[in-house]
Protein backbone atom coordinates (compact mmCIF):
# COMPACT_ATOMS: atom_id res chain seq x y z
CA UNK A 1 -23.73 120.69 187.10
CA UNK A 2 -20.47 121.23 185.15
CA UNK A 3 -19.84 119.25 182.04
CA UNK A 4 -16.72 117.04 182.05
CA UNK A 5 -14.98 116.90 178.92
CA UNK A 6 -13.93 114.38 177.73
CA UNK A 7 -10.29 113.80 175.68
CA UNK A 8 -8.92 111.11 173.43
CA UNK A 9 -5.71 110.77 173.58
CA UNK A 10 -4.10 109.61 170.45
CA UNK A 11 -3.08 106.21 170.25
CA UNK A 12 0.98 106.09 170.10
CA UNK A 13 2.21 104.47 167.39
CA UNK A 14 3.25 100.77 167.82
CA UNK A 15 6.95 99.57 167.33
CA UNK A 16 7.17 97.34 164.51
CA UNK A 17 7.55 93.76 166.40
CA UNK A 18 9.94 91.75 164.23
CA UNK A 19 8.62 89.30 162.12
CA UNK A 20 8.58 85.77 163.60
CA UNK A 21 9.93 83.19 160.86
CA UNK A 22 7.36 81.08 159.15
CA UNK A 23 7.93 77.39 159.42
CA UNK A 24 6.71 75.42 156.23
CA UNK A 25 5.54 71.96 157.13
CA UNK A 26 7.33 69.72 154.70
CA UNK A 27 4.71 68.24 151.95
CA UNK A 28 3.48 64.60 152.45
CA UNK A 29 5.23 62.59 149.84
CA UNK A 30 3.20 61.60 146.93
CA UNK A 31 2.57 58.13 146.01
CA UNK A 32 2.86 56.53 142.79
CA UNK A 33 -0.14 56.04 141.28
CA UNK A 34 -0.82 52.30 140.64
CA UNK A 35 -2.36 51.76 137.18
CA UNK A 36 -4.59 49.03 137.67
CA UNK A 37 -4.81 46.75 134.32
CA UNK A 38 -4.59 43.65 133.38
CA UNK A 39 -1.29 43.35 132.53
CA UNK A 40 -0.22 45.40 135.54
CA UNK A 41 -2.09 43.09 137.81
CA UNK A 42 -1.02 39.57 136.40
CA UNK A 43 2.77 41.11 136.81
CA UNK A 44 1.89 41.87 140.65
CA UNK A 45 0.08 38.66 140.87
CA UNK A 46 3.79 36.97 139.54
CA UNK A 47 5.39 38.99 142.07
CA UNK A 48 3.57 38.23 145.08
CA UNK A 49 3.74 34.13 143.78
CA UNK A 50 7.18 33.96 143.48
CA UNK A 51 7.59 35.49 146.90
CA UNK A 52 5.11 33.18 148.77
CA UNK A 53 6.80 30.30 146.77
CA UNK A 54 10.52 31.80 148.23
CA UNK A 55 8.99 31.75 151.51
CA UNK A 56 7.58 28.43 151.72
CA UNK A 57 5.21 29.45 154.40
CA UNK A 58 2.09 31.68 155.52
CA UNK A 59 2.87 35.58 155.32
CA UNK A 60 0.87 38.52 155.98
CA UNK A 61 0.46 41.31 153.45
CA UNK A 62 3.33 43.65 154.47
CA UNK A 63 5.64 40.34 155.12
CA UNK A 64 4.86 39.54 151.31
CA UNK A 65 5.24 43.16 149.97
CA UNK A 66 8.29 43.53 151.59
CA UNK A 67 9.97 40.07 150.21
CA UNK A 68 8.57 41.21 147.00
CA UNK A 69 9.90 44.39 147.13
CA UNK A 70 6.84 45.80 146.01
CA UNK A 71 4.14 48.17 147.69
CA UNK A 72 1.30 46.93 149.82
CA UNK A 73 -1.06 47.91 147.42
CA UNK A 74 0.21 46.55 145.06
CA UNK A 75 0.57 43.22 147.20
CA UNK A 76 -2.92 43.78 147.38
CA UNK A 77 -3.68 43.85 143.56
CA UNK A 78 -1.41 40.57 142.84
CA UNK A 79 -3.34 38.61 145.87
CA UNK A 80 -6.57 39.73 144.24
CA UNK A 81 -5.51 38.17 141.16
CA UNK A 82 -4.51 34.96 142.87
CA UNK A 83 -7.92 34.44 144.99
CA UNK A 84 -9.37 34.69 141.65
CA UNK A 85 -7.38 31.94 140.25
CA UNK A 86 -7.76 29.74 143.03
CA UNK A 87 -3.85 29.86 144.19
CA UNK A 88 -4.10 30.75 147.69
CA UNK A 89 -5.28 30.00 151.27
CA UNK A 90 -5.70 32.02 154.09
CA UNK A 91 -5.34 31.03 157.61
CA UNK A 92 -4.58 33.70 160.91
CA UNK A 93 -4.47 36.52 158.72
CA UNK A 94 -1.42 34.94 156.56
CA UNK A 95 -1.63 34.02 153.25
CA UNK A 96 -0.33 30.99 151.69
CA UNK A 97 -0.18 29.15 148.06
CA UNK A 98 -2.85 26.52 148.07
């Protein structure tokens, strides 16, 4: 039996495929960090009163951040405040000054 011989052939070079632009994904935009004190809390709480008390009725938590111009956690930190002092009510998911 006669060998067969094998041959490589050598790989041709490649042409250089152009390089496909890289899309950056724009960065998620950073919140402010709250600090949570005392003072800083009894200012929210002041906020989130005086809206309720503008409103003169039941809001929910992004009604009352938005009429107080302030974030929702924030709104969240000035409510807390309040349930601990007694000065709201809740009813359907809306808050109201008791």
């Amino acid at each position: 039996m006669a060998e067969k011989k094998t041959t490589k052939k050598a790989a041709a070079p490649k042409a250089e495929e152009p390089k496909k632009a890289t899309v950056k994904k724009a960065a998620a935009p950073k919140k402010a960090a709250i600090a949570v004190n005392a003072e800083n809390a009894g200012f929210k709480a002041g906020d989130v009163y005086q809206a309720l008390a503008a409103a003169g009725k039941a809001l929910t938590v992004k009604e009352i951040a938005k009429a107080a111009k302030i974030s929702e956690e924030e709104t969240l930190l000035g409510l807390g405040w309040l349930f601990k002092e007694g000065k709201l009510a809740t009813a359907d998911e809306k808050i109201t000054l008791a």
